[in-house]
Short mmCIF file of C-alpha atoms and ligand atoms in Angstrom, two decimals:
data_model
loop_
_atom_site.label_atom_id
_atom_site.label_comp_id
_atom_site.label_asym_id
_atom_site.label_seq_id
_atom_site.Cartn_x
_atom_site.Cartn_y
_atom_site.Cartn_z
CA UNK A 113 -0.04 0.17 0.34
CA UNK A 114 1.29 3.34 -0.72
CA UNK A 115 1.36 6.32 1.58
CA UNK A 116 -1.50 7.78 -0.12
CA UNK A 117 -3.35 5.04 -0.40
CA UNK A 118 -2.77 4.10 3.44
CA UNK A 119 -3.71 7.60 4.31
CA UNK A 120 -6.96 7.37 2.71
CA UNK A 121 -7.46 4.13 4.31
CA UNK A 122 -7.40 6.41 7.21
CA UNK A 123 -9.42 8.65 6.80
CA UNK A 124 -11.96 6.86 5.68
CA UNK A 125 -12.02 4.64 8.48
CA UNK A 126 -12.11 7.34 10.90
CA UNK A 127 -14.94 9.18 9.15
CA UNK A 128 -16.90 5.98 8.65
CA UNK A 129 -16.22 5.18 12.72
CA UNK A 130 -17.13 8.55 13.83
CA UNK A 131 -19.20 10.51 11.08
CA UNK A 132 -22.71 11.32 11.02
CA UNK A 133 -23.02 13.31 7.20
CA UNK A 134 -26.11 15.60 6.99
CA UNK A 135 -28.93 14.81 4.43
CA UNK A 136 -27.39 11.24 4.32
CA UNK A 137 -28.76 7.80 4.66
CA UNK A 138 -25.92 6.51 6.95
CA UNK A 139 -26.45 2.88 5.96
CA UNK A 140 -25.67 3.49 2.34
CA UNK A 141 -22.86 5.67 3.12
CA UNK A 142 -21.25 2.91 5.12
CA UNK A 143 -21.18 0.76 2.08
CA UNK A 144 -20.07 3.35 -0.28
CA UNK A 145 -16.75 4.64 -1.06
CA UNK A 146 -16.01 8.33 -0.30
CA UNK A 147 -14.49 11.07 -1.95
CA UNK A 148 -12.43 12.77 0.08
CA UNK A 149 -11.46 16.49 -0.47
CA UNK A 150 -7.95 17.78 0.14
CA UNK A 151 -7.61 20.83 -1.77
CA UNK A 152 -9.39 23.62 -4.03
CA UNK A 153 -8.55 25.80 -6.74
CA UNK A 154 -10.85 28.08 -8.79
CA UNK A 155 -13.76 26.22 -10.28
CA UNK A 156 -11.28 22.58 -8.83
CA UNK A 157 -11.38 20.09 -6.31
CA UNK A 158 -9.19 17.56 -5.80
CA UNK A 159 -9.50 14.09 -4.16
CA UNK A 160 -7.01 12.52 -1.66
CA UNK A 161 -5.62 10.41 -4.92
CA UNK A 162 -4.52 14.13 -6.83
CA UNK A 163 -7.97 13.77 -8.91
CA UNK A 164 -9.26 16.70 -9.98
CA UNK A 165 -12.77 17.90 -10.29
CA UNK A 166 -14.99 20.87 -11.44
CA UNK A 167 -17.24 22.01 -8.22
CA UNK A 168 -20.33 21.90 -10.33
CA UNK A 169 -22.39 23.24 -7.35
CA UNK A 170 -19.86 25.54 -5.89
CA UNK A 171 -19.57 23.84 -2.53
CA UNK A 172 -23.40 23.61 -2.17
CA UNK A 173 -24.21 26.62 -3.59
CA UNK A 174 -21.35 28.64 -1.88
CA UNK A 175 -18.33 29.55 -3.64
CA UNK A 176 -18.61 32.98 -5.83
CA UNK A 177 -14.79 33.67 -6.87
CA UNK A 178 -13.96 30.44 -6.82
CA UNK A 179 -11.51 28.27 -4.26
CA UNK A 180 -8.82 29.28 -3.02
CA UNK A 181 -8.90 33.14 -4.03
CA UNK A 182 -5.86 34.85 -3.40
CA UNK A 183 -7.59 38.41 -2.33
CA UNK A 184 -9.75 36.03 0.26
CA UNK A 185 -7.16 34.27 1.34
CA UNK A 186 -5.04 37.32 2.06
CA UNK A 187 -7.90 39.03 4.01
CA UNK A 188 -8.46 35.88 6.32
CA UNK A 189 -4.44 35.85 7.03
CA UNK A 190 -4.11 39.25 7.96
CA UNK A 191 -7.17 39.24 10.36
CA UNK A 192 -6.44 35.98 11.91
CA UNK A 193 -2.78 37.44 12.72
CA UNK A 194 -4.79 40.59 14.79
CA UNK A 195 -7.59 38.29 16.40
CA UNK A 196 -9.96 35.21 14.89
CA UNK A 197 -13.02 36.50 16.72
CA UNK A 198 -14.81 38.92 19.80
CA UNK A 199 -17.89 39.05 20.65
CA UNK A 200 -20.80 41.63 19.42
CA UNK A 201 -22.17 41.67 22.55
CA UNK A 202 -21.32 44.67 24.17
CA UNK A 203 -18.14 45.13 22.01
CA UNK A 204 -17.75 45.95 18.41
CA UNK A 205 -14.82 45.39 16.04
CA UNK A 206 -14.04 46.73 12.62
CA UNK A 207 -15.05 44.41 10.48
CA UNK A 208 -18.26 43.83 11.69
CA UNK A 209 -19.11 47.58 11.30
CA UNK A 210 -17.38 48.09 8.10
CA UNK A 211 -19.27 45.23 6.79
CA UNK A 212 -22.26 46.25 7.60
CA UNK A 213 -21.68 49.40 5.87
CA UNK A 214 -20.35 47.51 2.56
CA UNK A 215 -23.54 45.51 2.96
CA UNK A 216 -26.03 48.47 3.14
CA UNK A 217 -24.49 50.46 0.33
CA UNK A 218 -24.89 47.18 -2.17
CA UNK A 219 -28.29 46.94 -1.52
CA UNK A 220 -29.17 50.66 -1.66
CA UNK A 221 -27.26 50.95 -5.10
CA UNK A 222 -29.61 48.02 -5.86
CA UNK A 223 -32.12 49.99 -5.19
CA UNK A 224 -30.84 52.94 -6.51
CA UNK A 225 -31.14 51.73 -9.84
CA UNK A 226 -34.81 50.47 -8.67
CA UNK A 227 -36.48 53.49 -7.68
CA UNK A 228 -35.20 55.69 -10.57
CA UNK A 229 -36.40 52.64 -12.72
CA UNK A 230 -39.65 52.38 -10.86
CA UNK A 231 -40.15 56.44 -11.24
CA UNK A 232 -39.12 56.29 -14.78
CA UNK A 233 -42.27 53.55 -15.16
CA UNK A 234 -45.38 55.55 -13.93
CA UNK A 235 -47.96 53.32 -12.69
CA UNK A 236 -50.42 52.03 -15.35
CA UNK A 237 -54.10 52.23 -14.54
CA UNK A 238 -54.48 48.32 -16.02
CA UNK A 239 -51.80 47.50 -13.24
CA UNK A 240 -53.01 49.78 -10.56
CA UNK A 241 -49.79 49.61 -7.87
CA UNK A 242 -50.89 49.81 -4.07
CA UNK A 243 -47.63 51.55 -3.29
CA UNK A 244 -45.14 54.58 -4.22
CA UNK A 245 -41.67 54.53 -4.40
CA UNK A 246 -41.79 56.39 -0.97
CA UNK A 247 -43.47 53.32 0.81
CA UNK A 248 -40.97 50.75 -0.57
CA UNK A 249 -38.78 49.51 2.20
CA UNK A 250 -35.38 50.90 2.92
CA UNK A 251 -33.15 48.66 4.58
CA UNK A 252 -30.76 49.70 7.04
CA UNK A 253 -29.95 47.43 9.86
CA UNK A 254 -27.56 44.23 9.75
CA UNK A 255 -28.21 41.89 12.64
CA UNK A 256 -25.67 39.03 11.39
CA UNK A 257 -25.75 35.29 12.51
CA UNK A 258 -23.82 32.43 11.22
CA UNK A 259 -25.76 30.45 8.40
CA UNK A 260 -28.95 30.65 6.80
CA UNK A 261 -31.62 29.07 9.26
CA UNK A 262 -30.55 30.85 11.89
CA UNK A 263 -30.62 34.10 9.12
CA UNK A 264 -34.41 33.10 8.79
CA UNK A 265 -35.44 32.47 12.19
CA UNK A 266 -34.43 36.14 13.27
CA UNK A 267 -35.82 37.49 10.38
CA UNK A 268 -39.20 35.69 11.62
CA UNK A 269 -38.42 36.64 14.98
CA UNK A 270 -38.05 39.81 14.22
CA UNK A 271 -41.31 40.44 11.95
CA UNK A 272 -43.40 39.10 15.14
CA UNK A 273 -41.94 41.40 17.58
CA UNK A 274 -42.34 44.01 15.20
CA UNK A 275 -46.28 43.79 15.58
CA UNK A 276 -46.29 42.95 19.41
CA UNK A 277 -44.70 46.45 19.80
CA UNK A 278 -47.03 48.02 17.42
CA UNK A 279 -49.57 46.88 19.63
CA UNK A 280 -51.14 44.77 17.13
CA UNK A 281 -51.07 41.53 18.64
CA UNK A 282 -53.20 38.85 16.70
CA UNK A 283 -50.32 38.89 13.74
CA UNK A 284 -49.08 35.81 15.42
CA UNK A 285 -48.49 33.40 12.20
CA UNK A 286 -46.60 33.31 8.73
CA UNK A 287 -47.40 32.86 5.11
CA UNK A 288 -45.13 30.82 2.81
CA UNK A 289 -45.23 28.81 -0.25
CA UNK A 290 -45.58 25.31 -0.71
CA UNK A 291 -42.16 23.77 -1.71
CA UNK A 292 -40.63 26.54 -0.05
CA UNK A 293 -36.92 26.09 1.79
CA UNK A 294 -35.55 27.93 4.31
CA UNK A 295 -33.46 25.72 6.12
CA UNK A 296 -33.38 22.95 9.31
CA UNK A 297 -34.06 24.84 12.32
CA UNK A 298 -37.62 24.39 13.69
CA UNK A 299 -39.01 27.76 12.84
CA UNK A 300 -37.13 28.11 9.61
CA UNK A 301 -39.15 24.09 8.54
CA UNK A 302 -42.54 25.61 10.32
CA UNK A 303 -42.47 27.75 6.86
CA UNK A 304 -41.06 25.35 4.89
CA UNK A 305 -43.16 23.07 2.58
CA UNK A 306 -41.00 20.04 1.39
CA UNK A 307 -42.98 17.34 2.82
CA UNK A 308 -39.88 14.95 2.36
CA UNK A 309 -37.26 16.52 4.71
CA UNK A 310 -40.29 18.30 6.66
CA UNK A 311 -43.23 15.92 7.81
CA UNK A 312 -41.60 13.70 10.50
CA UNK A 313 -41.76 17.28 12.08
CA UNK A 314 -44.92 18.44 12.03
CA UNK A 315 -45.92 18.19 15.75
CA UNK A 316 -43.37 19.81 16.61
CA UNK A 317 -43.71 23.18 14.27
CA UNK A 318 -45.61 26.33 14.25
CA UNK A 319 -48.95 26.75 12.42
CA UNK A 320 -48.26 28.64 9.26
CA UNK A 321 -50.58 29.47 5.52
CA UNK A 322 -49.46 28.53 2.59
CA UNK A 323 -49.99 29.33 -0.75
CA UNK A 324 -49.16 27.74 -4.07
CA UNK A 325 -45.54 27.31 -5.25
CA UNK A 326 -45.25 28.90 -8.82
CA UNK A 327 -44.13 26.00 -10.00
CA UNK A 328 -45.09 26.26 -13.76
CA UNK A 329 -44.12 22.80 -15.05
CA UNK A 330 -46.29 20.86 -12.20
CA UNK A 331 -48.56 23.96 -11.47
CA UNK A 332 -50.90 22.91 -8.39
CA UNK A 333 -53.39 24.72 -9.59
CA UNK A 334 -53.76 22.56 -13.25
CA UNK A 335 -52.74 25.78 -15.19
CA UNK A 336 -50.34 27.07 -17.60
CA UNK A 337 -48.59 30.14 -17.92
CA UNK A 338 -49.26 32.86 -19.16
CA UNK A 339 -52.61 32.07 -19.84
CA UNK A 340 -53.40 31.42 -16.03
CA UNK A 341 -52.78 35.21 -15.66
CA UNK A 342 -50.88 34.36 -12.22
CA UNK A 343 -53.78 32.92 -10.67
CA UNK A 344 -51.67 31.66 -7.45
CA UNK A 345 -51.30 35.17 -6.87
CA UNK A 346 -54.69 35.58 -6.50
CA UNK A 347 -54.87 32.10 -4.56
CA UNK A 348 -52.27 34.25 -2.51
CA UNK A 349 -54.39 36.91 -2.25
CA UNK A 350 -57.39 35.30 -0.92
CA UNK A 351 -55.43 33.55 1.43
CA UNK A 352 -54.20 37.30 2.79
CA UNK A 353 -57.92 38.98 2.34
CA UNK A 354 -59.27 36.39 5.35
CA UNK A 355 -56.27 36.17 7.25
CA UNK A 356 -54.39 39.22 7.03
CA UNK A 357 -54.86 40.28 10.82
CA UNK A 358 -52.81 37.25 11.90
CA UNK A 359 -50.06 37.07 9.39
CA UNK A 360 -47.00 38.71 11.04
CA UNK A 361 -45.07 38.09 7.82
CA UNK A 362 -44.74 36.50 4.22
CA UNK A 363 -41.40 34.54 3.42
CA UNK A 364 -40.50 33.82 0.27
CA UNK A 365 -37.07 32.64 -1.58
CA UNK A 366 -37.16 35.72 -4.34
CA UNK A 367 -37.37 34.10 -8.40
CA UNK A 368 -36.13 30.42 -7.30
CA UNK A 369 -37.19 27.90 -4.73
CA UNK A 370 -33.86 26.68 -4.77
CA UNK A 371 -33.86 23.31 -2.43
CA UNK A 372 -37.40 22.32 -4.38
CA UNK A 373 -35.23 21.88 -7.64
CA UNK A 374 -34.95 25.23 -9.25
CA UNK A 375 -38.62 26.26 -9.21
CA UNK A 376 -38.22 29.74 -11.41
CA UNK A 377 -41.39 31.80 -10.58
CA UNK A 378 -42.55 33.38 -13.88
CA UNK A 379 -41.98 36.98 -14.53
CA UNK A 380 -44.15 39.76 -12.46
CA UNK A 381 -44.59 37.52 -10.10
CA UNK A 382 -42.46 38.37 -7.31
CA UNK A 383 -43.53 41.98 -7.88
CA UNK A 384 -46.90 40.81 -7.39
CA UNK A 385 -46.04 39.32 -3.82
CA UNK A 386 -44.53 42.29 -2.89
CA UNK A 387 -47.46 44.41 -4.50
CA UNK A 388 -50.35 41.72 -2.04
CA UNK A 389 -47.76 42.18 1.13
CA UNK A 390 -47.92 46.04 1.01
CA UNK A 391 -51.92 45.97 0.17
CA UNK A 392 -52.19 43.55 3.40
CA UNK A 393 -49.75 45.46 5.73
CA UNK A 394 -47.65 42.29 6.25
CA UNK A 395 -44.13 42.39 6.20
CA UNK A 396 -42.26 40.62 3.40
CA UNK A 397 -39.45 38.41 4.37
CA UNK A 398 -36.79 37.58 1.10
CA UNK A 399 -34.87 34.41 2.04
CA UNK A 400 -31.65 35.55 -0.71
CA UNK A 401 -29.41 32.97 0.86
CA UNK A 402 -29.23 30.97 -1.92
CA UNK A 403 -30.01 34.11 -4.44
CA UNK A 404 -27.72 36.00 -2.62
CA UNK A 405 -24.26 37.58 -4.19
CA UNK A 406 -25.26 37.18 -7.77
CA UNK A 407 -26.27 33.78 -8.19
CA UNK A 408 -29.20 34.91 -10.13
CA UNK A 409 -27.04 37.03 -12.14
CA UNK A 410 -28.19 40.25 -10.44
CA UNK A 411 -26.39 40.85 -6.85
CA UNK A 412 -29.95 39.96 -5.41
CA UNK A 413 -32.68 38.31 -7.18
CA UNK A 414 -35.32 41.13 -5.74
CA UNK A 415 -33.57 43.26 -8.23
CA UNK A 416 -34.87 41.22 -11.06
CA UNK A 417 -38.35 42.62 -10.33
CA UNK A 418 -37.38 45.75 -8.98
CA UNK A 419 -38.93 45.43 -5.46
CA UNK A 420 -37.18 45.52 -2.01
CA UNK A 421 -38.63 43.20 1.25
CA UNK A 422 -38.79 44.35 4.42
CA UNK A 423 -36.50 42.15 6.07
CA UNK A 424 -33.63 40.03 3.80
CA UNK A 425 -31.97 37.47 4.95
CA UNK A 426 -28.32 36.24 3.66
CA UNK A 427 -25.77 33.51 3.62
CA UNK A 428 -24.27 31.00 1.58
CA UNK A 429 -22.52 33.65 -0.38
CA UNK A 430 -22.14 35.86 1.80
CA UNK A 431 -17.95 34.98 2.52
CA UNK A 432 -17.39 33.73 -0.86
CA UNK A 433 -18.01 30.20 -0.03
CA UNK A 434 -15.12 30.41 2.96
CA UNK A 435 -16.51 30.77 6.25
CA UNK A 436 -20.24 30.19 8.11
CA UNK A 437 -22.02 33.59 8.18
CA UNK A 438 -25.31 34.95 8.03
CA UNK A 439 -27.18 38.50 8.08
CA UNK A 440 -30.38 39.33 7.96
CA UNK A 441 -31.64 42.95 7.25
CA UNK A 442 -34.08 44.48 8.39
CA UNK A 443 -35.40 48.48 7.44
CA UNK A 444 -35.57 51.42 9.76
CA UNK A 445 -39.36 51.12 10.11
CA UNK A 446 -38.83 47.84 11.97
CA UNK A 447 -35.45 48.69 13.62
CA UNK A 448 -37.06 51.92 15.48
CA UNK A 449 -40.30 50.04 16.83
CA UNK A 450 -37.77 48.14 18.61
CA UNK A 451 -36.37 51.29 20.49
CA UNK A 452 -37.29 52.34 23.84
CA UNK A 453 -36.46 52.52 27.71
CA UNK A 454 -34.76 49.12 28.94
CA UNK A 455 -38.03 48.73 31.17
CA UNK A 456 -40.34 48.80 27.84
CA UNK A 457 -38.71 45.56 27.35
CA UNK A 458 -38.47 46.51 24.00
CA UNK A 459 -34.94 44.93 23.53
CA UNK A 460 -34.55 42.32 20.45
CA UNK A 461 -33.19 39.49 22.64
CA UNK A 462 -31.78 37.06 20.19
CA UNK A 463 -27.59 36.65 19.50
CA UNK A 464 -25.59 33.75 19.01
CA UNK A 465 -22.52 32.71 20.43
CA UNK A 466 -20.18 33.91 16.95
CA UNK A 467 -22.32 36.52 15.81
CA UNK A 468 -20.28 38.41 13.47
CA UNK A 469 -17.32 36.64 14.11
CA UNK A 470 -13.75 38.62 12.68
CA UNK A 471 -12.60 36.28 10.28
CA UNK A 472 -16.05 35.29 8.32
CA UNK A 473 -16.29 39.63 8.20
CA UNK A 474 -13.01 39.96 7.01
CA UNK A 475 -13.99 37.22 4.40
CA UNK A 476 -17.15 38.77 3.31
CA UNK A 477 -15.62 42.32 2.95
CA UNK A 478 -12.83 40.58 0.98
CA UNK A 479 -15.69 38.93 -1.31
CA UNK A 480 -17.67 41.67 -1.72
CA UNK A 481 -14.60 43.79 -2.97
CA UNK A 482 -13.82 41.07 -5.56
CA UNK A 483 -17.59 41.89 -7.19
CA UNK A 484 -16.27 45.27 -7.92
CA UNK A 485 -12.44 44.84 -9.03
CA UNK A 486 -13.37 41.95 -11.11
CA UNK A 487 -16.82 42.84 -12.59
CA UNK A 488 -17.61 39.71 -11.58
CA UNK A 489 -21.60 40.25 -12.65
CA UNK A 490 -20.62 42.17 -16.10
CA UNK A 491 -18.14 39.11 -16.86
CA UNK A 492 -21.33 36.44 -15.70
CA UNK A 493 -23.82 37.77 -18.13
CA UNK A 494 -21.98 36.45 -21.03
CA UNK A 495 -21.65 32.68 -19.48
CA UNK A 496 -25.40 32.52 -18.01
CA UNK A 497 -26.17 32.93 -21.79
CA UNK A 498 -23.54 30.48 -23.07
CA UNK A 499 -24.81 28.62 -20.35
CA UNK A 500 -28.71 28.69 -21.58
CA UNK A 501 -27.14 27.71 -24.80
CA UNK A 502 -25.56 24.87 -23.96
CA UNK A 503 -28.85 23.27 -21.78
CA UNK A 504 -30.91 24.25 -24.90
CA UNK A 505 -28.71 21.52 -27.00
CA UNK A 506 -29.78 18.85 -24.71
CA UNK A 507 -33.55 20.18 -24.12
CA UNK A 508 -34.69 17.48 -26.44
CA UNK A 509 -33.13 14.48 -24.58
CA UNK A 510 -35.46 11.93 -24.13
CA UNK A 511 -35.79 12.05 -20.08
CA UNK A 512 -35.53 15.54 -19.57
CA UNK A 513 -38.90 17.28 -18.60
CA UNK A 514 -37.61 20.47 -17.94
CA UNK A 515 -34.56 22.91 -17.79
CA UNK A 516 -35.01 25.62 -15.72
CA UNK A 517 -32.41 28.40 -15.23
CA UNK A 518 -32.26 31.61 -13.86
CA UNK A 519 -28.53 33.07 -13.94
CA UNK A 520 -25.88 30.44 -12.38
CA UNK A 521 -28.88 28.46 -10.62
CA UNK A 522 -29.62 25.18 -13.38
CA UNK A 523 -32.47 22.30 -12.52
CA UNK A 524 -33.26 19.71 -15.04
CA UNK A 525 -35.86 17.57 -13.92
CA UNK A 526 -35.33 13.83 -14.96
CA UNK A 527 -39.49 12.36 -15.90
CA UNK A 528 -40.27 8.98 -16.84
CA UNK A 529 -42.24 9.91 -19.09
CA UNK A 530 -41.76 13.24 -21.44
CA UNK A 531 -45.02 13.44 -22.21
CA UNK A 532 -47.35 12.16 -19.45
CA UNK A 533 -44.58 14.11 -17.43
CA UNK A 534 -44.53 11.33 -14.78
CA UNK A 535 -41.51 10.64 -12.41
CA UNK A 536 -39.17 8.20 -11.92
CA UNK A 537 -40.34 6.71 -7.95
CA UNK A 538 -37.84 7.92 -5.61
CA UNK A 539 -36.34 4.31 -5.44
CA UNK A 540 -34.60 4.98 -8.64
CA UNK A 541 -32.36 7.49 -7.23
CA UNK A 542 -32.16 8.62 -10.82
CA UNK A 543 -31.13 11.87 -9.94
CA UNK A 544 -28.30 10.01 -7.58
CA UNK A 545 -27.35 8.20 -10.56
CA UNK A 546 -26.32 10.88 -13.14
CA UNK A 547 -24.34 12.41 -10.33
CA UNK A 548 -22.20 9.23 -9.56
CA UNK A 549 -21.59 8.92 -13.36
CA UNK A 550 -20.48 12.61 -13.23
CA UNK A 551 -17.79 11.96 -10.54
CA UNK A 552 -16.65 9.42 -12.94
CA UNK A 553 -15.81 11.76 -15.24
CA UNK A 554 -14.32 14.53 -13.37
CA UNK A 555 -17.71 16.43 -12.05
CA UNK A 556 -19.05 16.55 -8.38
CA UNK A 557 -23.00 17.66 -8.71
CA UNK A 558 -25.43 16.97 -6.21
CA UNK A 559 -29.00 16.28 -7.05
CA UNK A 560 -32.30 17.38 -5.36
CA UNK A 561 -34.48 13.83 -5.69
CA UNK A 562 -35.19 13.96 -9.56
CA UNK A 563 -33.47 16.83 -10.47
CA UNK A 564 -29.87 17.45 -11.59
CA UNK A 565 -28.62 20.56 -10.40
CA UNK A 566 -26.00 22.83 -12.01
CA UNK A 567 -24.59 25.99 -9.82
CA UNK A 568 -20.82 26.44 -10.72
CA UNK A 569 -18.87 29.21 -9.12
CA UNK A 570 -19.53 32.80 -10.92
CA UNK A 571 -16.14 33.03 -11.74
CA UNK A 572 -15.86 29.52 -13.66
CA UNK A 573 -14.35 29.86 -17.63
CA UNK A 574 -16.48 29.18 -20.63
CA UNK A 575 -14.09 26.17 -21.26
CA UNK A 576 -14.58 24.98 -17.89
CA UNK A 577 -18.54 25.65 -18.41
CA UNK A 578 -18.50 23.87 -21.34
CA UNK A 579 -17.15 20.69 -20.03
CA UNK A 580 -19.49 21.12 -16.94
CA UNK A 581 -22.46 20.59 -19.58
CA UNK A 582 -20.64 17.68 -21.31
CA UNK A 583 -19.70 15.80 -18.45
CA UNK A 584 -23.58 16.43 -17.09
CA UNK A 585 -25.05 15.59 -20.34
CA UNK A 586 -22.45 12.45 -21.51
CA UNK A 587 -24.17 10.94 -17.61
CA UNK A 588 -27.73 11.59 -18.30
CA UNK A 589 -27.46 9.57 -21.42
CA UNK A 590 -25.61 6.56 -20.01
CA UNK A 591 -28.15 7.26 -16.92
CA UNK A 592 -31.57 7.18 -18.74
CA UNK A 593 -30.83 5.20 -21.41
C1 PLP B 745 -29.26 26.90 2.20
C2 PLP B 745 -30.52 27.79 2.64
C3 PLP B 745 -30.87 27.71 3.68
C4 PLP B 745 -30.64 27.45 5.04
O1 PLP B 745 -28.96 27.81 4.64
P1 PLP B 745 -28.30 26.93 6.11
O2 PLP B 745 -27.13 27.66 5.97
O3 PLP B 745 -27.95 25.66 5.83
O4 PLP B 745 -28.84 26.66 7.35
C5 PLP B 745 -32.14 28.96 3.88
N1 PLP B 745 -32.52 29.07 2.99
C6 PLP B 745 -32.31 29.33 1.48
C7 PLP B 745 -32.99 29.49 0.83
C8 PLP B 745 -31.45 28.04 1.34
O5 PLP B 745 -31.00 28.00 0.35
#
């Protein structure tokens, strides 16, 4: 046995003896040959034997400028030589404060363009707008935590407490969507809508209202876009009309419902949701944990429809895929409702030990600066179109029911029967089989059920994109033949 082989064997033994992996049936894991990653560079990952793979899902949707990016590495090294962590409870520090300003400016720049466009486009009579520019919330306060689920929990608790302070006591529940995914903690699961993950926990969850998912390929309402005239929005309005006195906030993944299989909402849907929230006095929480930081081709997905939420949740891409960090960003209106004397008990009693960790904030600052320096979003536009053209080439394959893409979020939905849209049974693990084949050919991807997901780092090259699609197509054909 070579030195490398024995090291591989050693790690595998430790893993199988001591680890419990997320979202993993460990019985299967114990029988499988684990891939052990030891290195990364750009869009690639290297395993312990020295083989390189394209990181086709950005290490679960986080990598932005690629692995081992000099500027982010340097920022972390510089910070580590000063201090790695101090608390935000009763103290502050430069990376947290500087990053907060950067985040707010990043949002305001996007909002600025929104507002100008908004004003240029006077509301037409046929589509009455129930709110004006001045009523669009201005996000202004950053509350840190360390992952997407906590960013969501914080958003929910803020929204709830906001109405209590406003003495509108009945607003105690939430409206969310079927097929929604907002994380794995209990509050986030309560507003989730993926039965496969969430059903078992139902006795633990608080009650929420559920509006239909804008899943056009399998419309819950049996309609077709655009002749449906967004009936799903009308269904949402029915719920709001009836229950707005109980609903503190609506939570939504703007434009793309990620974990449900990259479900892309039809044009006009998100704006309609914003309009309904304003009309019924319901706070809007945008969970941009997956879509934020350029993933959809704009810095934030809300920009596609010129809207801003009352609360914005960010995580995954915030540190460029380096360190756990999240931010829940609230409007000044919400923030102000929490101000008062100590005895008023208006304080937001919430905080995590590693809130605003210095290393993570330093990485996030470097990540944001890189967007400007490398014109990441600009360069991405051509690559998005290129990827779309490449995807169009494989659309005709027998078992591809639907291909959905927004920016660098792609879902390829496999079906047993294209005509009837009959899905493959879960036990067939078709998505997983495709990903296994792809791995043999040097591509790491991870499916969501029958949906094969492509989510490359924003920095991926045209050449690498081409390989990504070629290997995916080869694996698809091999498995579905
Ligand atoms: C991943 C994800 C979360 C949960 O984030 P974690 O960091 O895994 O807790 C929440 N919302 C959305 C939309 C996500 O994609």
